[in-house]
Coordinates of C-alpha atoms and ligand atoms in Angstrom, one line a residue:
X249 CA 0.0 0.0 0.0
X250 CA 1.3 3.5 -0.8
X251 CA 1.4 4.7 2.5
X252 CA 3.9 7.9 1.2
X253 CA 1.1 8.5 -1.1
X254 CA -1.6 8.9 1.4
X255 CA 0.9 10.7 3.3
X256 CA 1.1 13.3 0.9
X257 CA -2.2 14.6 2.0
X258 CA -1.1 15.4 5.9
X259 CA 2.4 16.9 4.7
X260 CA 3.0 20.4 6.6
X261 CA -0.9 19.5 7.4
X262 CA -2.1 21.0 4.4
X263 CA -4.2 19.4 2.0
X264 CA -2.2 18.5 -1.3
X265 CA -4.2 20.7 -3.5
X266 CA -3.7 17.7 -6.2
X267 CA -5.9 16.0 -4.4
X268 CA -9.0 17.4 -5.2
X269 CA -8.0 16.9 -8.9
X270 CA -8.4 13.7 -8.8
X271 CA -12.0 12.5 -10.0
X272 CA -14.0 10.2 -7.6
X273 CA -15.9 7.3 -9.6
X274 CA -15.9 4.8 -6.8
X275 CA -16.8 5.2 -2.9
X276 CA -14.3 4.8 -0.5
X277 CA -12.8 7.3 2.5
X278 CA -12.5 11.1 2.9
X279 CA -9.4 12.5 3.1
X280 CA -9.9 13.7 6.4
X281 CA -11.0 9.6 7.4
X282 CA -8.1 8.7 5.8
X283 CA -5.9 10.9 8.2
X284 CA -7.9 9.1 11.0
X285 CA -7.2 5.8 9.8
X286 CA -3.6 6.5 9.4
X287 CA -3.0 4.4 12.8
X288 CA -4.9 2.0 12.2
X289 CA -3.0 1.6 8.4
X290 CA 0.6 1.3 10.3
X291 CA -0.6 -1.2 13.1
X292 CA -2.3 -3.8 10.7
X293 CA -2.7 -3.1 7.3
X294 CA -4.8 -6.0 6.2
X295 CA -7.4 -5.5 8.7
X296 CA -7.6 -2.3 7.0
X297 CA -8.0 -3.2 3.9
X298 CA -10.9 -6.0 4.8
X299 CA -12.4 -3.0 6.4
X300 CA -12.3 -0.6 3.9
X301 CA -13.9 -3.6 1.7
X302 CA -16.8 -4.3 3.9
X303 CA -17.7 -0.1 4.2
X304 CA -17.3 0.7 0.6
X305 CA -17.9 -2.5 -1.5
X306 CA -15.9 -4.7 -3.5
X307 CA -14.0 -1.4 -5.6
X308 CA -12.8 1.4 -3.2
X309 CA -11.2 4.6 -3.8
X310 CA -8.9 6.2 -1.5
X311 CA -8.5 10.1 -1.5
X312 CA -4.8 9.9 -2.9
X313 CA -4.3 12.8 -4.7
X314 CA -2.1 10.9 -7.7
X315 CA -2.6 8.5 -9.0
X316 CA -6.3 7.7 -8.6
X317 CA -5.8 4.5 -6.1
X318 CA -8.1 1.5 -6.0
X319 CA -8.7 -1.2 -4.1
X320 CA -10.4 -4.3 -5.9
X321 CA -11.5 -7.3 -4.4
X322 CA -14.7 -7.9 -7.1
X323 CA -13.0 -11.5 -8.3
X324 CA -14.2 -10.8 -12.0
X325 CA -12.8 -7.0 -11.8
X326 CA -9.4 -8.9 -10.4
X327 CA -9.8 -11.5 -13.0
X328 CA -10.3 -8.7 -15.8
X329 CA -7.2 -7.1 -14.7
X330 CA -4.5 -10.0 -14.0
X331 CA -5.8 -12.3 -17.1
X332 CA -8.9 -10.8 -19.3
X333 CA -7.1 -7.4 -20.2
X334 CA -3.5 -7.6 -18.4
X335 CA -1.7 -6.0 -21.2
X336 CA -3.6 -3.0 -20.7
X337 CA -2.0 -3.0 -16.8
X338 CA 1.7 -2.6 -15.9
X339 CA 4.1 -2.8 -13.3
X340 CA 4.3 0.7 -13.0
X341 CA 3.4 1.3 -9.7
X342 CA 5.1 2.2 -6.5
X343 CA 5.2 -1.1 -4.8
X344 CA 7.3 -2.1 -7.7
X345 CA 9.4 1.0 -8.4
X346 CA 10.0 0.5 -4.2
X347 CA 11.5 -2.8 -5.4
X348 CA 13.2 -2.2 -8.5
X349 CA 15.7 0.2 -6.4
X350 CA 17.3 -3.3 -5.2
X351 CA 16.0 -5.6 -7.8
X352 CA 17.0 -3.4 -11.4
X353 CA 14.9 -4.0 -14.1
X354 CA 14.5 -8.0 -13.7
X355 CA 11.4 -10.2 -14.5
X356 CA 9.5 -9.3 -11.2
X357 CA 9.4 -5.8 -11.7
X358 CA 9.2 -5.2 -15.8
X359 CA 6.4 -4.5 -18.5
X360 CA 6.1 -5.0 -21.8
X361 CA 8.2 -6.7 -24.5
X362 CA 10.7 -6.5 -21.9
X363 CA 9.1 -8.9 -19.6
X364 CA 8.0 -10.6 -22.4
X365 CA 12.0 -11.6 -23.5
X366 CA 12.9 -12.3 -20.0
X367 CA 10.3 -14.4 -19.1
X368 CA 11.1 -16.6 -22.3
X369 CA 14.7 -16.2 -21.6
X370 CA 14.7 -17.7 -18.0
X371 CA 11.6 -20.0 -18.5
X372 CA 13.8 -23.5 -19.6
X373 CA 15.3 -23.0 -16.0
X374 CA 11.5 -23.5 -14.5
X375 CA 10.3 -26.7 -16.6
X376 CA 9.8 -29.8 -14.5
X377 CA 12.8 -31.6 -15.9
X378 CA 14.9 -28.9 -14.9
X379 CA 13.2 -28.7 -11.4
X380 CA 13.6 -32.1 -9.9
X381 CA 16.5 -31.2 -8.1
X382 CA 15.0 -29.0 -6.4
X383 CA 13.4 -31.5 -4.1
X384 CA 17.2 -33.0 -3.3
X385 CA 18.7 -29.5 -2.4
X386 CA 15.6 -28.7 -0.5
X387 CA 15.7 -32.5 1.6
X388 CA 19.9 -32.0 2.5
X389 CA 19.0 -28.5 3.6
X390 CA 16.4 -29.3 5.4
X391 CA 19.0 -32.8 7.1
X392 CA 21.3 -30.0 7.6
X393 CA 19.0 -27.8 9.8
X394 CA 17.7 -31.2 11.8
X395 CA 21.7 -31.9 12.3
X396 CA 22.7 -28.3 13.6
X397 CA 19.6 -28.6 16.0
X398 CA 21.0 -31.9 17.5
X399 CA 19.1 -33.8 19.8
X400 CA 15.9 -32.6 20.4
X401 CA 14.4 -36.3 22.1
X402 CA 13.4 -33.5 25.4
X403 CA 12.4 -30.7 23.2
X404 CA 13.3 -27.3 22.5
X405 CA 11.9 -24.2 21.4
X406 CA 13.8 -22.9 17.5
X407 CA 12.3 -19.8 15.9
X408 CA 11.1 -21.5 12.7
X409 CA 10.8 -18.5 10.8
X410 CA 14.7 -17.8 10.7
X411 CA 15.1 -21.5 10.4
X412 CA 12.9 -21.5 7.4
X413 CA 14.5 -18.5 5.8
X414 CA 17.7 -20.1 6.3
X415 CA 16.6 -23.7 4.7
X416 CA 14.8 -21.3 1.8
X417 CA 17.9 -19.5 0.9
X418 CA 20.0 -22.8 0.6
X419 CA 17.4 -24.2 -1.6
X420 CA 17.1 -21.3 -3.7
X421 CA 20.9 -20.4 -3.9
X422 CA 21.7 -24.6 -4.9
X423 CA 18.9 -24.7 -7.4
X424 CA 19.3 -21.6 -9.1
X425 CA 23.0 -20.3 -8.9
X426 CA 24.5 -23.9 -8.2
X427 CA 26.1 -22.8 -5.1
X428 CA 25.8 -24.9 -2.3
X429 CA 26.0 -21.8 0.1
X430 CA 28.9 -20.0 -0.9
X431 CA 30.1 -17.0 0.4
X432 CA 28.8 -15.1 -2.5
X433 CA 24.9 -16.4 -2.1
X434 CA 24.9 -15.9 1.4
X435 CA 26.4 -12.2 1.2
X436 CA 23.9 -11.8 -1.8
X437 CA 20.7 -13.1 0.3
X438 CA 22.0 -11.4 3.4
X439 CA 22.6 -7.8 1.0
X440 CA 19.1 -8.4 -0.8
X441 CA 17.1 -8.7 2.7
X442 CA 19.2 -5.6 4.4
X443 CA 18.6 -3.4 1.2
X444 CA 14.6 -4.5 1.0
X445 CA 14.9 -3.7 4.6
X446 CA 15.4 -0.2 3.6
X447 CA 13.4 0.1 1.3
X448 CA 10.0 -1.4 2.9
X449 CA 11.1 1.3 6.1
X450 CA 11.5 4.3 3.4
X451 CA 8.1 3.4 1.5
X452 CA 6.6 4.7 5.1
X453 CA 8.6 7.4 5.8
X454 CA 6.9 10.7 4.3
X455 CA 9.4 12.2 3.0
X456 CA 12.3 11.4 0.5
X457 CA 15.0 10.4 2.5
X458 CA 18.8 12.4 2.2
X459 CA 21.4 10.4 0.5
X460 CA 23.6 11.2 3.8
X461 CA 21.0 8.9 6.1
X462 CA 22.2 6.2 7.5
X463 CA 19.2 3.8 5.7
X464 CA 20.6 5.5 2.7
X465 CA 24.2 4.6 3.3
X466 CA 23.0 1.1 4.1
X467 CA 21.3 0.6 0.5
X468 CA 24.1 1.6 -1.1
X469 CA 26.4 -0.3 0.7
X470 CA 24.2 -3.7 -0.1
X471 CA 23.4 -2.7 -3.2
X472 CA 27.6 -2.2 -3.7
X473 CA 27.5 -5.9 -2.0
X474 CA 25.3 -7.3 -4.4
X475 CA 26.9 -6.2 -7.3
X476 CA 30.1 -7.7 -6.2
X477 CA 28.7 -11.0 -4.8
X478 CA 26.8 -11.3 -8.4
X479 CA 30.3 -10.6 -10.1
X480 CA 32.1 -13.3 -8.8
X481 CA 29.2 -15.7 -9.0
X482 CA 29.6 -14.8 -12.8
X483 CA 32.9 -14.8 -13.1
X484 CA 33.2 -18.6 -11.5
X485 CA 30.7 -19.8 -13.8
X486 CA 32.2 -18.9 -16.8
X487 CA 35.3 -20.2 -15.9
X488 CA 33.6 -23.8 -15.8
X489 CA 34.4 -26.1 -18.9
X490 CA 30.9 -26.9 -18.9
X491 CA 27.8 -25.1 -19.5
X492 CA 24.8 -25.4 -16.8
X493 CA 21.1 -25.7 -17.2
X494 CA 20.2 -23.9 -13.9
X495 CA 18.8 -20.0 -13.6
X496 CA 22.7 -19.5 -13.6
X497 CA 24.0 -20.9 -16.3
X498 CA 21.3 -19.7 -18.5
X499 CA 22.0 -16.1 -17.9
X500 CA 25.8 -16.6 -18.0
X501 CA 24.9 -18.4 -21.5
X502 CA 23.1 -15.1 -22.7
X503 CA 25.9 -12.7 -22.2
X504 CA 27.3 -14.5 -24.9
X505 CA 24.7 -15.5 -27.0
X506 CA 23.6 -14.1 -30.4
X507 CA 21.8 -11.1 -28.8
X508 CA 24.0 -11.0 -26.2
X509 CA 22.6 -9.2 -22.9
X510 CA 24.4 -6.6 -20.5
X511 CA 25.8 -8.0 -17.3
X512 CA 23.6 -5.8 -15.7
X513 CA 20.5 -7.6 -16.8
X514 CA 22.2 -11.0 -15.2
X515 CA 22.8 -9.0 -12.5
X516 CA 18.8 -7.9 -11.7
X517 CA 17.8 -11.3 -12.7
X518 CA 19.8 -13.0 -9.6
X519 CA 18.8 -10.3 -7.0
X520 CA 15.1 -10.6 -8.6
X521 CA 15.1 -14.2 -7.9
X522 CA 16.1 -13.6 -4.7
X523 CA 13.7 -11.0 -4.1
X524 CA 10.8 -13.3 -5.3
X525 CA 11.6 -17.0 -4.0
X526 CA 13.6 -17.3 -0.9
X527 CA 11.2 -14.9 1.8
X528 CA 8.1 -16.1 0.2
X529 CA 8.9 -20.0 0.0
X530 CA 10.1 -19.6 3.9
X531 CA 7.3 -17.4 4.8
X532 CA 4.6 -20.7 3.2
X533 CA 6.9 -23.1 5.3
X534 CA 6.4 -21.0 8.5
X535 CA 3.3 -20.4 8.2
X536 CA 2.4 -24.2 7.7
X537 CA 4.4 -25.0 10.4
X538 CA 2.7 -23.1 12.9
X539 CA -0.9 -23.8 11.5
X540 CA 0.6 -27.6 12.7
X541 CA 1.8 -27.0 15.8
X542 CA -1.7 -25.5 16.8
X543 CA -3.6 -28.7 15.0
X544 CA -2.7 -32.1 16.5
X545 CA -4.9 -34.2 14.2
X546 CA -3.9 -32.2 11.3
X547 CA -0.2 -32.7 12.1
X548 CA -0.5 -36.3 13.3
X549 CA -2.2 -37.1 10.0
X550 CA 0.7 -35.3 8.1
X551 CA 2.9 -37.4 9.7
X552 CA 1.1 -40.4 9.0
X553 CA 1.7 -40.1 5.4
X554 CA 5.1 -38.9 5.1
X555 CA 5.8 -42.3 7.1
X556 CA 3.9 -44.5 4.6
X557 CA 5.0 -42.8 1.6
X558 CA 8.9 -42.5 2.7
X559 CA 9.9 -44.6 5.5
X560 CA 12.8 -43.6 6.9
X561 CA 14.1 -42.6 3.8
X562 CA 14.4 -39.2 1.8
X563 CA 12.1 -37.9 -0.3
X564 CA 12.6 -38.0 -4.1
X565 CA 10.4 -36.2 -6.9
X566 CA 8.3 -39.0 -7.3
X567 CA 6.9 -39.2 -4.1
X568 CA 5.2 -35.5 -4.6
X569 CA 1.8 -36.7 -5.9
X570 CA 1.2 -39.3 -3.1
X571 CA 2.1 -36.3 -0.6
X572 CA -1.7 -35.0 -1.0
X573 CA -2.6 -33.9 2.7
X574 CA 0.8 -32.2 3.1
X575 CA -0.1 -30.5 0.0
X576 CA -3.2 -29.3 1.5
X577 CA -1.6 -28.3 4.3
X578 CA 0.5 -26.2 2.2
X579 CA -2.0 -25.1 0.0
X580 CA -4.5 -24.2 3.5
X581 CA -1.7 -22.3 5.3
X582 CA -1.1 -20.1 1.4
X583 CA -4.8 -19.6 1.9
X584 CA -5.2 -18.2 5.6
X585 CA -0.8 -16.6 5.1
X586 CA -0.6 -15.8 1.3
X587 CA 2.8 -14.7 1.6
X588 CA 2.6 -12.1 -0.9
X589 CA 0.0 -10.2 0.2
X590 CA 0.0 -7.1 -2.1
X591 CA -0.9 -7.1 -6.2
X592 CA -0.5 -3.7 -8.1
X593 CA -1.3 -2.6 -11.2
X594 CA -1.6 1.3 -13.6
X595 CA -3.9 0.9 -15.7
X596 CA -2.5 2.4 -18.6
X597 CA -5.7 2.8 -20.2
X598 CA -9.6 3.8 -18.9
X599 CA -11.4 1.0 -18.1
X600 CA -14.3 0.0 -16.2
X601 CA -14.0 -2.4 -12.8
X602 CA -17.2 -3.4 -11.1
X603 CA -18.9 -1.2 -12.7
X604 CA -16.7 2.1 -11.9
X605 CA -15.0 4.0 -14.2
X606 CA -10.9 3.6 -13.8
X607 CA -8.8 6.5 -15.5
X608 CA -5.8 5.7 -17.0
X609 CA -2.6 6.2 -15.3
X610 CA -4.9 4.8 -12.0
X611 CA -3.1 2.5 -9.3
X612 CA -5.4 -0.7 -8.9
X613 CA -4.7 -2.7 -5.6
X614 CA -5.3 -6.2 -5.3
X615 CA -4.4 -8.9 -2.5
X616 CA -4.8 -12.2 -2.4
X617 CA -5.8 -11.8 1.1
X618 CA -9.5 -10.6 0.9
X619 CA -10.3 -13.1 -1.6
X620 CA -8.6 -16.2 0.4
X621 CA -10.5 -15.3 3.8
X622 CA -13.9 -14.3 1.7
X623 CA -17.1 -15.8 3.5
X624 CA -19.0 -15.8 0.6
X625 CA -16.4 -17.8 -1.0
X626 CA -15.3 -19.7 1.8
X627 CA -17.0 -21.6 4.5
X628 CA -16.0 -20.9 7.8
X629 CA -13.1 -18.6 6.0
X630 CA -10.6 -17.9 9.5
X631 CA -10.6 -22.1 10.1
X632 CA -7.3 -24.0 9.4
X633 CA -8.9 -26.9 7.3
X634 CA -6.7 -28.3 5.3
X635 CA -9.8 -30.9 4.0
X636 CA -10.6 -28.0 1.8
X637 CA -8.3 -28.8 -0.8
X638 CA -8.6 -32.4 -0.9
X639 CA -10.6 -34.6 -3.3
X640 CA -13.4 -33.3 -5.3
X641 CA -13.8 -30.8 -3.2
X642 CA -10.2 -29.1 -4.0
X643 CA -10.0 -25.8 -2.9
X644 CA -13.5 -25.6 -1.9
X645 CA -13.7 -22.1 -3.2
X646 CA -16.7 -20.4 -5.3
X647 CA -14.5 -19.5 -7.7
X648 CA -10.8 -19.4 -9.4
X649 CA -10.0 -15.7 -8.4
X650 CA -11.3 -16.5 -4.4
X651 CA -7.4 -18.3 -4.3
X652 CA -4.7 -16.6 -5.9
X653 CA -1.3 -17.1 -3.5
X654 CA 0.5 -17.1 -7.2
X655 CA -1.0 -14.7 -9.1
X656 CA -3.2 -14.9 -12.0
X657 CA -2.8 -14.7 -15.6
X658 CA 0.4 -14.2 -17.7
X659 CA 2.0 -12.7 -14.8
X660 CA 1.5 -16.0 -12.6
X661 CA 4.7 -16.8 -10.4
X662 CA 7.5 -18.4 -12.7
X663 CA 8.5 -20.5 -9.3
X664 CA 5.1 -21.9 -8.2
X665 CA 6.0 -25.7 -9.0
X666 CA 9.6 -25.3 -7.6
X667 CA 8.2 -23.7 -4.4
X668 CA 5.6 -26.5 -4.0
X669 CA 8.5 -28.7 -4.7
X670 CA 10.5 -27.1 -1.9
X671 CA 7.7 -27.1 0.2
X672 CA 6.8 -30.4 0.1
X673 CA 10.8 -31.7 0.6
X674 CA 11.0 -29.5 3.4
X675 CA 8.1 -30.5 5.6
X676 CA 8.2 -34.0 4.4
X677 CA 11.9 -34.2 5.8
X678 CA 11.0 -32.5 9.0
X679 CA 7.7 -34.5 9.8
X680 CA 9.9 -37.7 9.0
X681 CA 11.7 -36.9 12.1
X682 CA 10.5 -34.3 14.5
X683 CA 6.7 -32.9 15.7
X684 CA 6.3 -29.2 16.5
X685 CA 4.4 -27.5 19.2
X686 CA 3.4 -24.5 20.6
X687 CA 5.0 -22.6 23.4
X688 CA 2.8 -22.9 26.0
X689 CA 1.0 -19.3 26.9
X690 CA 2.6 -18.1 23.2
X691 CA 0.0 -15.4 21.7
X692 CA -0.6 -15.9 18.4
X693 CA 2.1 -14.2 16.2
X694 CA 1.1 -10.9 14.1
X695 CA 0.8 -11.2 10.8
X696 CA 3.1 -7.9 9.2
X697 CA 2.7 -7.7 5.6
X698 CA 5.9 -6.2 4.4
X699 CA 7.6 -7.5 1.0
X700 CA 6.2 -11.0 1.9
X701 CA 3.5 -12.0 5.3
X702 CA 5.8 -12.7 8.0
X703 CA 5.2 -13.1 11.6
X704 CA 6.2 -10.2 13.1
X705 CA 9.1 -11.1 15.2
X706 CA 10.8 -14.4 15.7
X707 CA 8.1 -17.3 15.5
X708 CA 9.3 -20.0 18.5
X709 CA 7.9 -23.6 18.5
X710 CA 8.3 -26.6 20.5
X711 CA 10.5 -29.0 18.1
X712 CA 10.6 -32.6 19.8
X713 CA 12.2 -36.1 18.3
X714 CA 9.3 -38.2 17.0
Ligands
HEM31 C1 5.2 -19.9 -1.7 C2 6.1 -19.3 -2.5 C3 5.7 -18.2 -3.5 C4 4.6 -17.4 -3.6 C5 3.4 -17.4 -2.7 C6 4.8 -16.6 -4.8 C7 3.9 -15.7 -5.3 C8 4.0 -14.9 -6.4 C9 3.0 -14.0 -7.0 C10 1.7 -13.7 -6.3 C11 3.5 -13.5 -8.1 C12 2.8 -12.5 -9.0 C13 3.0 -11.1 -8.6 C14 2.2 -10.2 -9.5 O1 1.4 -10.6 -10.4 O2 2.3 -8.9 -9.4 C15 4.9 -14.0 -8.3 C16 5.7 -13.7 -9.3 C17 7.0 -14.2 -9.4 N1 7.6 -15.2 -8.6 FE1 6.8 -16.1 -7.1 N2 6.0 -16.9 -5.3 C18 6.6 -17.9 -4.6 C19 7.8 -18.5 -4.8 C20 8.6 -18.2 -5.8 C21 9.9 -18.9 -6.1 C22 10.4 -20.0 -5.3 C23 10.5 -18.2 -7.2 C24 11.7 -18.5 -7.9 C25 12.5 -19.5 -7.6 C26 9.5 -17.2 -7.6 C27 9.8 -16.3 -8.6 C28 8.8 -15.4 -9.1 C29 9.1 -14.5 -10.2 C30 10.4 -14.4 -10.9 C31 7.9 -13.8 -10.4 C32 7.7 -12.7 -11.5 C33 7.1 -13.5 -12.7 C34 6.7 -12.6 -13.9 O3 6.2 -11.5 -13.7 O4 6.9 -13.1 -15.0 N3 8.5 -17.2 -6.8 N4 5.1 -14.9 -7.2

């Protein structure tokens, strides 16, 4: 949400004259509610935004002086804009300008034709064939993790969320760069998450912040970092004899191809990759995790399986399809935790959502969130069910834009298979030897919904030796 943008009203608490420029075709909040709400914004964002959707309706217009700023949670107006008419919307919008500064212009952030040649460019790296390691790397990161935390036969409480982030970035950095944790893709993961760092903080901070701050001097330093840690990475790889078929070695082959590309471009792929698979794969596991600890039956029937399917032993690719509960788990904790939270668009043409007008040049909103907890798509929407996407019944929802955790349309997430691959080798290997609990007295963690939905501090459970 473009919180410096509704901040733009209250600056020197004057009323940005451009405000009132900005025709109103949809309801939504005064300005002056707005200002009210601006608390209530900060503390929990998504509450805010169900909020604003059960006042105003399912297309809301906040009093943002430019660009005209929607929120739509009408499925067929989100449908119409991800899939029916997504070349008529960009990635133009603050939320992904906020991210270009670390990521460049890589395929999360660009429009266009040049999407369109990156997205074929990097696409061989994401068919299944090319894939199936993924599962491996993710099952000896995950042995790793279980061997660091020793014996656990009397229980201990580990903060899954760094646990998981840590497990993600392994998987990510062995299946994509071919590194099994180097220096370089650990300075590059650790760079990428201090530079979004700054970012997310700047995006809500109303004004533009001096280059001589210290948040300033810390993205440049990481962004200095990640050059260099992306340099080497390079420079190793082309100093193999031979070629490899991973994100890496595709990139590396395109600097010298017949339309050879900048290193710059290899450069914004890497960090975008980074950017879009490790926080979001670890913030699914997390999230899974804890829905599990809080769910005995749930987890004990998780368990269950991964005995019967693997045994004792570890999990290979083609054990995924007989994994279907844990898949449902999966799938049920993206439902309640979508882990990214936040859709943008510009429309860069009129157009009509739910039946109010959209100008060009307008900032549509969109989050998977609304949809996913929607009671008149879901029954009993807040309940951890993971039945829902079993059998027949799979998904359970009313519709296919009431469940989104990937996106929708042309734009879909280029890592969806591998992170349900990594998800499913992950919990598989830790269900195949440990349970997890709750901290006694623990209050639920808070959802913050910064680049991805993470808990809001650590996020401690019980891990005991089955
Ligand atoms: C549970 C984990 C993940 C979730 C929930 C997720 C979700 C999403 C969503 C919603 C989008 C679309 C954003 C939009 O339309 O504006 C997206 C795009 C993208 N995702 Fe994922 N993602 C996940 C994991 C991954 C992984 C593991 C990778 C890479 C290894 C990845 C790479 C990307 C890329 C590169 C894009 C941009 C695709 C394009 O625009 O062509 N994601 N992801």
């Amino acid at each position: 949400m473009a919180l410096d943008q509704v901040e733009a009203i209250s600056r020197d608490g004057v009323p940005d004259r451009r405000y009132f420029r900005t025709p109103a075709t949809a309801p939504g909040p005064s300005g002056p509610q707005m200002l009210a709400h601006l608390r209530a914004i900060r503390r929990d964002p998504l509450g805010f935004l169900q909020e604003m959707t059960r006042a105003y309706g399912p297309v809301v217009q906040f009093p943002i002086p430019s660009p005209a700023s929607y929120l739509v949670s009408d499925p067929v107006a989100v449908r119409r804009v991800l899939v029916d008419r997504s070349r008529s919307y960009d990635k133009a919008t603050v939320q992904y300008r906020s991210l270009s500064l670390v990521t460049g212009e890589g395929l999360l952030t660009t429009s266009g034709d040049i999407w369109r040649r990156q997205r074929r460019m990097v696409q061989p790296a994401f068919h299944r064939a090319s894939l199936e390691a993924v599962v491996g790397h993710a099952a000896v990161a995950t042995e790793e993790l279980l061997a660091r935390w020793g014996d656990m036969s009397r229980g201990a409480v580990i903060d899954v969320d760094e646990a998981m982030m840590r497990v993600a970035l392994e998987t990510v950095a062995a299946s994509l760069f071919g590194t099994d944790l180097s220096a370089d893709a650990d300075r590059l993961a650790r760079a990428t998450l201090e530079a979004l760092d700054v970012v997310v903080w700047s995006a809500q901070v109303p004004i533009r912040l001096p280059a001589w701050t210290a948040s300033q001097r810390t993205l440049r330093r990481a962004t200095r970092e990640l050059d260099e840690a992306v340099h080497r990475m390079v420079e190793r790889r082309l100093a193999e004899a031979e070629p490899r078929a991973d994100l890496l070695g595709l990139l590396v082959a395109a600097l010298e191809g017949d339309a050879p590309i900048p290193l710059r471009e290899v450069r914004d792929e890497l960090v975008s990759f980074m950017v879009a698979g490790h926080e979001t794969a670890a913030s699914a596991m997390t999230w899974a995790l804890w829905l599990l600890a809080g769910d005995a039956q749930a987890q004990q029937r998780a368990i269950d399986e991964v005995s019967e399917v693997l045994g004792d032993r570890r999990i290979q690719v083609d054990d995924l399809p007989r994994l279907t509960y844990l898949r449902a788990v999966i799938d049920e904790a993206m439902r309640l935790y979508p882990p990214v939270w936040l859709v943008t668009r510009r429309a860069m043409e009129p157009d009509v959502l739910g039946g109010r007008e959209i100008p060009a040049e307008s900032l549509v909103i969109m989050t998977p969130y609304l949809a996913q907890r929607d009671p008149s798509a879901w029954a009993d929407p807040e309940r951890f069910d993971p039945e829902r996407f079993l059998g027949e019944q799979r998904g359970g929802a009313a519709h296919d834009a009431a469940y989104w955790p990937f996106g929708l349309g042309p734009r879909m997430c280029v890592g969806k298979d591998f992170a349900y691959l990594e998800a499913t080798a992950v919990l598989a290997s830790l269900l195949q030897r440990v349970r997890v609990g709750r901290v006694p007295g623990q209050p639920d963690p808070k959802a913050v919904p910064l680049v991805t939905l993470r808990p809001q501090d650590a996020l401690p459970l019980v891990v005991t030796t089955r």
